[in-house]
PDB file of C-alpha atoms and ligand atoms in Angstrom:
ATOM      1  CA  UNK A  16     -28.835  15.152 -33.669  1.00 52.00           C
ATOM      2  CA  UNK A  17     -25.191  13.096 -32.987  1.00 52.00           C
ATOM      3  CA  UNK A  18     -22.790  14.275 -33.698  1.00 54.00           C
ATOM      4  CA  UNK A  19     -19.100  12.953 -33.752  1.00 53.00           C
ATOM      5  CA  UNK A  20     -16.760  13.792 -31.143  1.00 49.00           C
ATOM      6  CA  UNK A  21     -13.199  14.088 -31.573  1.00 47.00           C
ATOM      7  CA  UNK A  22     -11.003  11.187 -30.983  1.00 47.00           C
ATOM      8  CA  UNK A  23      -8.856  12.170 -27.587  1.00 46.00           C
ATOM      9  CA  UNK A  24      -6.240   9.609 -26.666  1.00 43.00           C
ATOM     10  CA  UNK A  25      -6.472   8.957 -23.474  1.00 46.00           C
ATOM     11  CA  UNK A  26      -3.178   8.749 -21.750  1.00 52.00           C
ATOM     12  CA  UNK A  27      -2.901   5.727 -20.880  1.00 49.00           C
ATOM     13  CA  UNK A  28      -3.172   4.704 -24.718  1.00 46.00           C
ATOM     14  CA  UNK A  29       0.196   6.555 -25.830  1.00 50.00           C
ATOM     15  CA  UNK A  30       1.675   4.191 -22.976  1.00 52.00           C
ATOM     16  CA  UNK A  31       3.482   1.913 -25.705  1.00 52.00           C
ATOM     17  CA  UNK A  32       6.377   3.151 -24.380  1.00 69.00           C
ATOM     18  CA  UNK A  33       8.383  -0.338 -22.494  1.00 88.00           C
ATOM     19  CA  UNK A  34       9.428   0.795 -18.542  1.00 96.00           C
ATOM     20  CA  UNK A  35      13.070   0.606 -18.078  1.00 97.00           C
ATOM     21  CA  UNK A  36      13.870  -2.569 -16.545  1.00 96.00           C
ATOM     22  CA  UNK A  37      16.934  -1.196 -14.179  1.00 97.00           C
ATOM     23  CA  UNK A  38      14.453   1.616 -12.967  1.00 98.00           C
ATOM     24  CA  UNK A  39      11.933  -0.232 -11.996  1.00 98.00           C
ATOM     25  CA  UNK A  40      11.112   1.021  -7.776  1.00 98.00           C
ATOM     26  CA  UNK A  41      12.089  -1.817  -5.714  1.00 98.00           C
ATOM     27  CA  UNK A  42       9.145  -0.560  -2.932  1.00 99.00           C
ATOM     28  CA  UNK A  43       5.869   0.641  -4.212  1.00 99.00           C
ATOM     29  CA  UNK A  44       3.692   2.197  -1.527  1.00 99.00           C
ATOM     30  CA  UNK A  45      -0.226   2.511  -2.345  1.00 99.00           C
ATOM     31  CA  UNK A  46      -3.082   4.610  -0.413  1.00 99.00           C
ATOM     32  CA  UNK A  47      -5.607   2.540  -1.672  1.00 99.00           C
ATOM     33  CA  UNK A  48      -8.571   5.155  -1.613  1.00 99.00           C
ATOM     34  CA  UNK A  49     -12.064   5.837  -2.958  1.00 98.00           C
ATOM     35  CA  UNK A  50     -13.482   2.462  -2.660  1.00 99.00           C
ATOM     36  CA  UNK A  51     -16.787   4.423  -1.021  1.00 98.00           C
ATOM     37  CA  UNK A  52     -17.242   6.686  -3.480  1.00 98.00           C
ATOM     38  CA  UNK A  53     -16.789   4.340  -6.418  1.00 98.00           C
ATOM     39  CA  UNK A  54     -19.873   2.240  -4.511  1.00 98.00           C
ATOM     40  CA  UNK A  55     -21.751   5.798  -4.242  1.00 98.00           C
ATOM     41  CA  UNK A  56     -21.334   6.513  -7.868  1.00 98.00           C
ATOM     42  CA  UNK A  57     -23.579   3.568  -8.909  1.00 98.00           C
ATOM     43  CA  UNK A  58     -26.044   3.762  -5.622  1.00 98.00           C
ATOM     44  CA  UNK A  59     -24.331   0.765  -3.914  1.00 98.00           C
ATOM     45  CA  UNK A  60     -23.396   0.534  -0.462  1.00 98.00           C
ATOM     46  CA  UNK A  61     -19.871   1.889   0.724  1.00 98.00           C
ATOM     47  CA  UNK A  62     -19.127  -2.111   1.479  1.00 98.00           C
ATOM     48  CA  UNK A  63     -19.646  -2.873  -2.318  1.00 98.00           C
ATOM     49  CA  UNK A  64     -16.658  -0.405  -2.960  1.00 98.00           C
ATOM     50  CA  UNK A  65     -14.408  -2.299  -0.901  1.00 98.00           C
ATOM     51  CA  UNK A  66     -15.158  -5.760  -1.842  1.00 98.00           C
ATOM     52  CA  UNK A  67     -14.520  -4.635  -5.407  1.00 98.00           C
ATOM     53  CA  UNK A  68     -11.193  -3.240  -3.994  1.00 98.00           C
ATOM     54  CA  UNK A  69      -9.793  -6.698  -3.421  1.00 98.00           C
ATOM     55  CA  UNK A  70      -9.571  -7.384  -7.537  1.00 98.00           C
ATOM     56  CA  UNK A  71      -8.015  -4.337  -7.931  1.00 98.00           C
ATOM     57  CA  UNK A  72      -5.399  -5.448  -5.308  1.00 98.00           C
ATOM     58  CA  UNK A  73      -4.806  -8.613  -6.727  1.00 98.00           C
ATOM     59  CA  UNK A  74      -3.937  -6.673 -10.353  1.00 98.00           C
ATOM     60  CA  UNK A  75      -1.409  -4.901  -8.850  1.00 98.00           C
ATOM     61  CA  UNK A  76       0.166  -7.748  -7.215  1.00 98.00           C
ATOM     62  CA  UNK A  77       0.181  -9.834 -10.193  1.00 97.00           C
ATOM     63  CA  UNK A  78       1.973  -6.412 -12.196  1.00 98.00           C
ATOM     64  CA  UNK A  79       4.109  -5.554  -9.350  1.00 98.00           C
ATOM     65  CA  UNK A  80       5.406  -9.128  -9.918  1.00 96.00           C
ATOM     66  CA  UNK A  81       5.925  -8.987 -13.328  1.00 95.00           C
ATOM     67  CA  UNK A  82       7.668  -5.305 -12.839  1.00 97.00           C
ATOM     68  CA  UNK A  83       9.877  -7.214 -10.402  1.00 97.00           C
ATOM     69  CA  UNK A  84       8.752  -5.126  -7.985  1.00 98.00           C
ATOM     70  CA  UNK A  85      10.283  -6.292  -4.583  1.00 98.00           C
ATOM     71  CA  UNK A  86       7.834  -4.735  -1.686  1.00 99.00           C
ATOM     72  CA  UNK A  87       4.484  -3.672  -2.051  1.00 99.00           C
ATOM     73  CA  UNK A  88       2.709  -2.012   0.607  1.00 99.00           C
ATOM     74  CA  UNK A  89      -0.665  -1.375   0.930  1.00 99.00           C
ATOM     75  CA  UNK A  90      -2.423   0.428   3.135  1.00 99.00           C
ATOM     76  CA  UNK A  91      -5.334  -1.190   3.797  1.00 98.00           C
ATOM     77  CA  UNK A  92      -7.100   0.108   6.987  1.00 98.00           C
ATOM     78  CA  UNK A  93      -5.872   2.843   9.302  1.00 99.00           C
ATOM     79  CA  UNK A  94      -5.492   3.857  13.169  1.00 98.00           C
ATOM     80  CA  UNK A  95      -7.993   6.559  11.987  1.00 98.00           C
ATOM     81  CA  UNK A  96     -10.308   4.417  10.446  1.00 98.00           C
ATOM     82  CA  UNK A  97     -12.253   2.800  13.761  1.00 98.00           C
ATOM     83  CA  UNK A  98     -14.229   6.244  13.384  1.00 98.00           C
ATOM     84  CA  UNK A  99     -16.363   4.563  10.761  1.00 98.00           C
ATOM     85  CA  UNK A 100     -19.517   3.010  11.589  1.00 98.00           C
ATOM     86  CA  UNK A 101     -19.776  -0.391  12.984  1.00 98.00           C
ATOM     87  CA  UNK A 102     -21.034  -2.068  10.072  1.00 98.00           C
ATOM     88  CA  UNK A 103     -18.454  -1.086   7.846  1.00 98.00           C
ATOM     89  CA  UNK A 104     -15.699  -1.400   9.992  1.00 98.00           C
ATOM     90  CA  UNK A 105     -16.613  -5.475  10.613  1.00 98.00           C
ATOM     91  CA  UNK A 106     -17.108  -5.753   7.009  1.00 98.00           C
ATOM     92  CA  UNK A 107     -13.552  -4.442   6.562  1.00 98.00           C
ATOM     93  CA  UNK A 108     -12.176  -6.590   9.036  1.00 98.00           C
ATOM     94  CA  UNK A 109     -13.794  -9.415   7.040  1.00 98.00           C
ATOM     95  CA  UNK A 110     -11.833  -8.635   4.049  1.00 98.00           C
ATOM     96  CA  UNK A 111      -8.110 -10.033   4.361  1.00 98.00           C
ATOM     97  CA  UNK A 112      -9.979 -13.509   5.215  1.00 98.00           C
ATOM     98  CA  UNK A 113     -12.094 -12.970   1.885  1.00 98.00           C
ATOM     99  CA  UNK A 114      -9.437 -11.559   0.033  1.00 98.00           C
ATOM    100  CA  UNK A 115      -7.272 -14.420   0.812  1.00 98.00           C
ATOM    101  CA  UNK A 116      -9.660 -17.421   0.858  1.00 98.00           C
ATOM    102  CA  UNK A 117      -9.616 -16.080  -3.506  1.00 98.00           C
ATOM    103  CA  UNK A 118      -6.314 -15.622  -3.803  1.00 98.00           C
ATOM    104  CA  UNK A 119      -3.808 -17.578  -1.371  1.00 98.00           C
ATOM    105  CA  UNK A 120      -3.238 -20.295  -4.145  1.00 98.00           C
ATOM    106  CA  UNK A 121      -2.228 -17.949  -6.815  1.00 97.00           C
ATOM    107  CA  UNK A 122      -0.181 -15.799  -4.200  1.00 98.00           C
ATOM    108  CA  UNK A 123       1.510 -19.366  -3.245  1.00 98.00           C
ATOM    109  CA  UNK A 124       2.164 -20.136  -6.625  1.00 98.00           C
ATOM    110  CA  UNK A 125       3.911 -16.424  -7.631  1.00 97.00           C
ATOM    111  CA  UNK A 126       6.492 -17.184  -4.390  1.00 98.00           C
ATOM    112  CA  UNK A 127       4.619 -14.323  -3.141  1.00 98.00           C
ATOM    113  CA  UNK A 128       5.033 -13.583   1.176  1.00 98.00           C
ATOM    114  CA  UNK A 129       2.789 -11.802   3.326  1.00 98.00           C
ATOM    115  CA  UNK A 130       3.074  -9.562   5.913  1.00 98.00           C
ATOM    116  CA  UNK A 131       1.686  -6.524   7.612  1.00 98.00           C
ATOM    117  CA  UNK A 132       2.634  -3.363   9.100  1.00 98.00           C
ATOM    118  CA  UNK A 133       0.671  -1.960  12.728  1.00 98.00           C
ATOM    119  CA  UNK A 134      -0.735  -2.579  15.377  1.00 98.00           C
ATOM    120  CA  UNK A 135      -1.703  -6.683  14.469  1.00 98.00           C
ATOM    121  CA  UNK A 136      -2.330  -7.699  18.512  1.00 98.00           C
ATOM    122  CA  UNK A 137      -5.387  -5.052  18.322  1.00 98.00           C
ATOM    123  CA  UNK A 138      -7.769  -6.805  15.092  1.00 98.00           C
ATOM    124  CA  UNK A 139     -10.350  -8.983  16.035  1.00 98.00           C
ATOM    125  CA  UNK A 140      -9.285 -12.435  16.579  1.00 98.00           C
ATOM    126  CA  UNK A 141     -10.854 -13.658  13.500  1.00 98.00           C
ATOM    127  CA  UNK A 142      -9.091 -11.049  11.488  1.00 98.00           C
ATOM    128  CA  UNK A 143      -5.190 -12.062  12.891  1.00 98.00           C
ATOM    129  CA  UNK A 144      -6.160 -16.153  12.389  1.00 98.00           C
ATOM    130  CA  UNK A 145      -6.498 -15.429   8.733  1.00 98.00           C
ATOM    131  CA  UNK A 146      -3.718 -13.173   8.381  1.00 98.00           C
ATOM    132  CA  UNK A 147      -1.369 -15.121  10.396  1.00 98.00           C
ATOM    133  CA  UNK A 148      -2.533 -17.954   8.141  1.00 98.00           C
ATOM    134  CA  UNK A 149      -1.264 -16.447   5.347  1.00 98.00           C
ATOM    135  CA  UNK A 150       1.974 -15.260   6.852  1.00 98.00           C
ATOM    136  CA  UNK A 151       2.850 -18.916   8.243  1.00 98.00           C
ATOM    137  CA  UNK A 152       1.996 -20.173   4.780  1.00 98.00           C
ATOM    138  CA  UNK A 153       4.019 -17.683   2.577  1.00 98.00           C
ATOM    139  CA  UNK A 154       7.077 -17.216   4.552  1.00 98.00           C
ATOM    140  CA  UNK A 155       9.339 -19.054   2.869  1.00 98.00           C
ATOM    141  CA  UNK A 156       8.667 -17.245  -0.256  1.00 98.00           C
ATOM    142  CA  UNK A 157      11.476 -15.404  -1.873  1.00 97.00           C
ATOM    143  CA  UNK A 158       9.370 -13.303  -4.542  1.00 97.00           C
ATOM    144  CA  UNK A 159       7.451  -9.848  -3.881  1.00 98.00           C
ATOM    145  CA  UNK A 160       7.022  -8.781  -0.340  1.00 98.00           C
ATOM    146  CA  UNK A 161       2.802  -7.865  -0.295  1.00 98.00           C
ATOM    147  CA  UNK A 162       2.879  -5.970   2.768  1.00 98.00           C
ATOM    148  CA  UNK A 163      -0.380  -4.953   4.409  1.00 98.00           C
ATOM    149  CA  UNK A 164      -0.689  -1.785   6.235  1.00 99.00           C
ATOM    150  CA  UNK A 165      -3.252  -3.026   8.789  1.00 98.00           C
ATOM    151  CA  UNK A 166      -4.240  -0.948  11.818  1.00 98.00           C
ATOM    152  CA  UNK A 167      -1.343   1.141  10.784  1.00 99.00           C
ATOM    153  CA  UNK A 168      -0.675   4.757  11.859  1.00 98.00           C
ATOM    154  CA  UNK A 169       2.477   6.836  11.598  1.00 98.00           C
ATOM    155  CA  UNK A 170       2.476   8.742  14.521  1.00 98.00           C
ATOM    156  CA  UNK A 171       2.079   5.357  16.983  1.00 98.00           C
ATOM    157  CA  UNK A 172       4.482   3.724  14.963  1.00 98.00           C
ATOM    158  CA  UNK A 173       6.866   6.386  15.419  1.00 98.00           C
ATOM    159  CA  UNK A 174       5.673   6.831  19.476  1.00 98.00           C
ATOM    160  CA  UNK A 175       5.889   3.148  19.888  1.00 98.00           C
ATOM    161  CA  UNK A 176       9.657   3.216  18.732  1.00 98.00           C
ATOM    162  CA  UNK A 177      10.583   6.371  20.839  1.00 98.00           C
ATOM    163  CA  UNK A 178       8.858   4.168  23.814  1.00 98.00           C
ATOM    164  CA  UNK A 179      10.977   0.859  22.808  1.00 98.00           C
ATOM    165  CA  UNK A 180      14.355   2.807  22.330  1.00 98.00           C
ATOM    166  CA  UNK A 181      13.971   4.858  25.867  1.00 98.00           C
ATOM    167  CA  UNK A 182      12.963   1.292  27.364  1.00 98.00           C
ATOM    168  CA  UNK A 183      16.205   0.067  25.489  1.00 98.00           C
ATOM    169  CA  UNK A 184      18.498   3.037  26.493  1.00 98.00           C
ATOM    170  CA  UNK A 185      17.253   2.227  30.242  1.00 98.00           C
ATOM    171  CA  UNK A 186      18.574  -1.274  30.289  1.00 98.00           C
ATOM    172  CA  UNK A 187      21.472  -0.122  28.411  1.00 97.00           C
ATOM    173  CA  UNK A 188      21.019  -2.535  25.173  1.00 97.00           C
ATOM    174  CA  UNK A 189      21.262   0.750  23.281  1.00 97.00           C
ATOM    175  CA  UNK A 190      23.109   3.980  23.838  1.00 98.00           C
ATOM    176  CA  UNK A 191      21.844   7.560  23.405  1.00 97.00           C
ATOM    177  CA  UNK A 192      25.576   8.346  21.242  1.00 97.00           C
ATOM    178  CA  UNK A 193      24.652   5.503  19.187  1.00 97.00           C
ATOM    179  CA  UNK A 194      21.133   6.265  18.304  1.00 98.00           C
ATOM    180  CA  UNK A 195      21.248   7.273  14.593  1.00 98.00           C
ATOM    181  CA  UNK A 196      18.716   7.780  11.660  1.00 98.00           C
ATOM    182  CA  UNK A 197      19.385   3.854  11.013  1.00 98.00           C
ATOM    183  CA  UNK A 198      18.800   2.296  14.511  1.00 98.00           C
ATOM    184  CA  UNK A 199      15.824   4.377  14.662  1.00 98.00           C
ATOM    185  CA  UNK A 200      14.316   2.911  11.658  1.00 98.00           C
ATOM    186  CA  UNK A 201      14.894  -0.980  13.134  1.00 98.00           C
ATOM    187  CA  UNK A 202      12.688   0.353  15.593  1.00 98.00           C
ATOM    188  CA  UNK A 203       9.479   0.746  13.146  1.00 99.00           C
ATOM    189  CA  UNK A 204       7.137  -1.624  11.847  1.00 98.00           C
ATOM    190  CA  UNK A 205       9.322  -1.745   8.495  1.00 98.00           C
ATOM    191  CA  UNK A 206      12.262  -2.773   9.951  1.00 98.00           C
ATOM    192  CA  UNK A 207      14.656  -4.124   7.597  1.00 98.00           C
ATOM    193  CA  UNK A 208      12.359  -2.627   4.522  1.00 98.00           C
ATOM    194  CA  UNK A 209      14.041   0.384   2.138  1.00 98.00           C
ATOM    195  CA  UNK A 210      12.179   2.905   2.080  1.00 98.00           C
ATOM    196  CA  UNK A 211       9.115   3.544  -0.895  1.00 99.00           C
ATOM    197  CA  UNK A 212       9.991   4.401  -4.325  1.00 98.00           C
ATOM    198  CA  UNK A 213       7.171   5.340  -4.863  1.00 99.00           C
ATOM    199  CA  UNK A 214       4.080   6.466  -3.060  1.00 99.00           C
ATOM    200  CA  UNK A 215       0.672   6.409  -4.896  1.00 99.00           C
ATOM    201  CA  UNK A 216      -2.694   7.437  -3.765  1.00 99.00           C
ATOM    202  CA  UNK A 217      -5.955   7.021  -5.618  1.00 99.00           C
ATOM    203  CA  UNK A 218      -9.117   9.163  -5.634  1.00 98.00           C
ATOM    204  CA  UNK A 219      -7.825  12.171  -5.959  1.00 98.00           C
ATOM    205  CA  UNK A 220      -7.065  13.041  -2.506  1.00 98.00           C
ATOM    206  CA  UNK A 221      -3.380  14.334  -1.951  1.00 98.00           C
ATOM    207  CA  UNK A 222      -2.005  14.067   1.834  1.00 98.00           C
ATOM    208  CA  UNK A 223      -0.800  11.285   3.545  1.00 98.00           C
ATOM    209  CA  UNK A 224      -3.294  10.142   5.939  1.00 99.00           C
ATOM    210  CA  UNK A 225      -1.032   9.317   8.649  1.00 99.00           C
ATOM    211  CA  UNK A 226       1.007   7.131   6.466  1.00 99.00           C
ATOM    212  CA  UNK A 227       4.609   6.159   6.956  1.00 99.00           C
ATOM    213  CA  UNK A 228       5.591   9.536   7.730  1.00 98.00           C
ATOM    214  CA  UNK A 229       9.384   8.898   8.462  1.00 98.00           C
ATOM    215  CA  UNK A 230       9.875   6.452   5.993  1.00 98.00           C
ATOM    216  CA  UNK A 231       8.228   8.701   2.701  1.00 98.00           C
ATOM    217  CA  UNK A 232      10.956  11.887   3.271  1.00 98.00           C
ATOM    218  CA  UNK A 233      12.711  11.310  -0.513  1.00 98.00           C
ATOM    219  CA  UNK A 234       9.880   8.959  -2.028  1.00 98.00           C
ATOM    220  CA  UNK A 235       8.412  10.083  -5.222  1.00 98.00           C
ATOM    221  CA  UNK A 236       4.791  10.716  -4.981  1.00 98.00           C
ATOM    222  CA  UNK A 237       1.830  10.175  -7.542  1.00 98.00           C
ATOM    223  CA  UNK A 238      -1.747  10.776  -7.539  1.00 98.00           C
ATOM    224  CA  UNK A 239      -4.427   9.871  -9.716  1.00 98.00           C
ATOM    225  CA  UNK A 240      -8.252  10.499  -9.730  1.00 98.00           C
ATOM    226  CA  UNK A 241      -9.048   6.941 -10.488  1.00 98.00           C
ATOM    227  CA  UNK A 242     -10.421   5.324  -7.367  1.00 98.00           C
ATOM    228  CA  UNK A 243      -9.519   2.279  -5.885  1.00 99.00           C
ATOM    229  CA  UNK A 244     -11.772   0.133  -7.540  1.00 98.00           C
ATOM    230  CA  UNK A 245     -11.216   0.833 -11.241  1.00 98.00           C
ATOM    231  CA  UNK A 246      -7.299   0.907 -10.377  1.00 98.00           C
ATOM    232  CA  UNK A 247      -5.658  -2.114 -12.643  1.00 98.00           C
ATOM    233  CA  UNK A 248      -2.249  -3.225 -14.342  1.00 97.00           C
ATOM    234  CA  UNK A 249      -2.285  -0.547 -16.822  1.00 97.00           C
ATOM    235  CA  UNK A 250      -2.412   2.668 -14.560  1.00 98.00           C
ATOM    236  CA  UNK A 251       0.276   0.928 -12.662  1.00 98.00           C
ATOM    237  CA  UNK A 252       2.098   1.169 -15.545  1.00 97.00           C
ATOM    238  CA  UNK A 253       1.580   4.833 -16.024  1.00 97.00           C
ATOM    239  CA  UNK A 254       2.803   5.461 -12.357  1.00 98.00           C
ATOM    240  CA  UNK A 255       5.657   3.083 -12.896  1.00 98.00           C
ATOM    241  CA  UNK A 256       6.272   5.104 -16.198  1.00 97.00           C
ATOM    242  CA  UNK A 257       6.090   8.241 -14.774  1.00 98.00           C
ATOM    243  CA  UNK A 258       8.125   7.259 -11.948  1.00 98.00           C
ATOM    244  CA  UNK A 259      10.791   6.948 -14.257  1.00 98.00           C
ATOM    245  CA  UNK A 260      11.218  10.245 -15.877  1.00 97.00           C
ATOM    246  CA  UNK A 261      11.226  11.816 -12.109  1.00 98.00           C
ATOM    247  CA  UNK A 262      14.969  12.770 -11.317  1.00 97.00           C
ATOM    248  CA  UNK A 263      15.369  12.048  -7.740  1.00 98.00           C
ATOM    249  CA  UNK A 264      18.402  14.506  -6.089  1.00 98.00           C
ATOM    250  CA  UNK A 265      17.921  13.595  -2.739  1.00 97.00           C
ATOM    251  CA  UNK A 266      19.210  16.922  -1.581  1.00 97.00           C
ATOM    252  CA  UNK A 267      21.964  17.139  -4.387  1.00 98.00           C
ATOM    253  CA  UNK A 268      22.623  18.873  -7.448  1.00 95.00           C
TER     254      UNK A 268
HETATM  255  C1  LIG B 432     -10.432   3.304   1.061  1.00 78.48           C
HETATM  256  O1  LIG B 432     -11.661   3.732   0.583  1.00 78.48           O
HETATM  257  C2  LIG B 432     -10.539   2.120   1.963  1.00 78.48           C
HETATM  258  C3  LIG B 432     -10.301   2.406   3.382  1.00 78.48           C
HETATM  259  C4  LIG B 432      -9.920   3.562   3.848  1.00 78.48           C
HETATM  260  C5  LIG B 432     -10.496   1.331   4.314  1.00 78.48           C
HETATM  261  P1  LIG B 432     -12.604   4.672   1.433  1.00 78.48           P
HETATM  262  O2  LIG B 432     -13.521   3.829   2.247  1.00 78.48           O
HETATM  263  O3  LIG B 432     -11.831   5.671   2.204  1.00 78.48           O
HETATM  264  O4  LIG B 432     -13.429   5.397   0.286  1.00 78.48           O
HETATM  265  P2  LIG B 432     -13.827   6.922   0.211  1.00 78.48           P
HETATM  266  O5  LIG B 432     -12.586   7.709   0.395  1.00 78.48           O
HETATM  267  O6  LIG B 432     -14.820   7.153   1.296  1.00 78.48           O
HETATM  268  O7  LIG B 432     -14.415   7.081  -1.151  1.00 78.48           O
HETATM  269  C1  LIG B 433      -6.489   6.413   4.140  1.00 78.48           C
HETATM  270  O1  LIG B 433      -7.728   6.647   3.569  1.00 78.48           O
HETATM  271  C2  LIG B 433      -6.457   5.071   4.787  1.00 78.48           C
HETATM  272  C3  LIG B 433      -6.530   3.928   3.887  1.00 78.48           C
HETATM  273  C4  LIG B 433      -6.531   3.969   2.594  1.00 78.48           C
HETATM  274  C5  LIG B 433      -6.565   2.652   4.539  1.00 78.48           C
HETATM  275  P1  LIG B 433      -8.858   7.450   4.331  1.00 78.48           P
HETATM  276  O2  LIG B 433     -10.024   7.503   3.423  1.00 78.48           O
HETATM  277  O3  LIG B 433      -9.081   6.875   5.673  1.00 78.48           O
HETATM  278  O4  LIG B 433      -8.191   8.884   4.514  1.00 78.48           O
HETATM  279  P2  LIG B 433      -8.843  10.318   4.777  1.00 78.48           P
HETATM  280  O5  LIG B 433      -9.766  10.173   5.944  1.00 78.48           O
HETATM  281  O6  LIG B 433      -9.595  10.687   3.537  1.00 78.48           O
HETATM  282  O7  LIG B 433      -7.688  11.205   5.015  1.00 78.48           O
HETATM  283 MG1  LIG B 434     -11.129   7.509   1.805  1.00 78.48          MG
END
């Protein structure tokens, strides 16, 4: 026998509610995660998970652009992640070329630029051509910043600037006095960047994952079960929207 269920609303339903257009975060950082167990759910391949992860990423561009959302960055594959099989990590490295081969025009016609985080001289060669691509093509864009965490890792970020400013301090361009909070952070891979807003991760998981580890001290975090995958414009909104009733007291009253 059926039977009726109650009608729940789901939460993202009772988001009517308009975002506040002067709190909108100006840098949005994503973990994009769960693309292999969305592809597990339905008995596909891991690889299925993340080619359906490149829509999702080009919803939240096209929202974060309409937010007026001024950096996005995405982390896309990590130091940690050449412990995955082969097969799947050449499929990955496949992706930005796919991802952009769709979606260059409409990135080039939202004034959208490019550019990554990491180590970039360590991808395959095939991988940098298309990225670099993209970068050469976009960088006269004034509009969102899509930033690609690519081969990125926190901890050689922050070793490679320790390495840089010592190699600095010994031919005296910089001096140890002068080293401060700021000219340490010209020495990461987000030089010139304010830090995240906002920091969400999808699938449920909640740590970092060796993710900009310096930058994230006072960003706001939120996490969601949805993976990667189903991830669109509208839970965006609901982390955008719930970004906004956080009060953030950066060590004050
Ligand atoms: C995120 O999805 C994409 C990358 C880390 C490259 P995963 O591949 O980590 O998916 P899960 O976490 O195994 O479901
Ligand atoms: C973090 O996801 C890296 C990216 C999203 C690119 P992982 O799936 O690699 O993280 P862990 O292994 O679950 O911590
Ligand atoms: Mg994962």
């Amino acid at each position: 026998m059926s039977m009726k269920l109650p009608f729940f609303k789901n939460k993202q339903t009772e988001l009517h509610e308009d975002l506040e257009s002067d709190n909108i975060p100006d840098h949005v950082a994503i973990i994009m995660d769960g693309n292999g167990r969305w592809a597990k759910k339905r008995g596909l391949p891991r690889i299925a998970g993340h080619k359906e992860g490149i829509n999702s990423v080009n919803k939240v561009v096209r929202a974060a652009n309409q937010y007026n959302v001024k950096v996005l960055t995405l982390y896309a594959f990590s130091t940690e992640n050449w412990k995955r099989p082969k097969s799947e990590i050449e499929f990955l490295m496949k992706l930005p070329k796919e991802f952009l081969h769709i979606y260059l025009p409409e990135l080039m016609e939202n004034n959208v630029r490019i550019d990554t985080i990491g180590d970039f001289d360590a991808l395959p060669q095939h991988t940098k051509k298309a990225v670099q691509y993209a970068k050469d093509k976009t960088k006269n864009n004034n509009g969102l910043l899509l930033n690609f965490a690519l081969n990125y890792g926190s901890r050689l970020e922050i070793m490679r600037a320790i390495k840089q400013i010592m190699s600095d301090i010994d031919c005296s361009k910089i001096s140890i006095d002068s080293l401060d909070e700021k000219i340490f952070s010209e020495y990461l891979y987000t030089q010139g960047l304010s830090d995240p807003d906002l920091l969400i991760r999808t699938s449920g998981e909640q740590r970092l994952s060796n993710f900009l580890l310096w930058q994230l001290a006072y960003t706001e975090f939120w996490f969601t079960d949805v993976l990667w995958p189903d991830f669109d414009e509208v839970i965006f909104k609901e982390a955008l929207y719930e970004y906004q009733q956080r009060k953030r007291r950066y060590g004050g009253i």
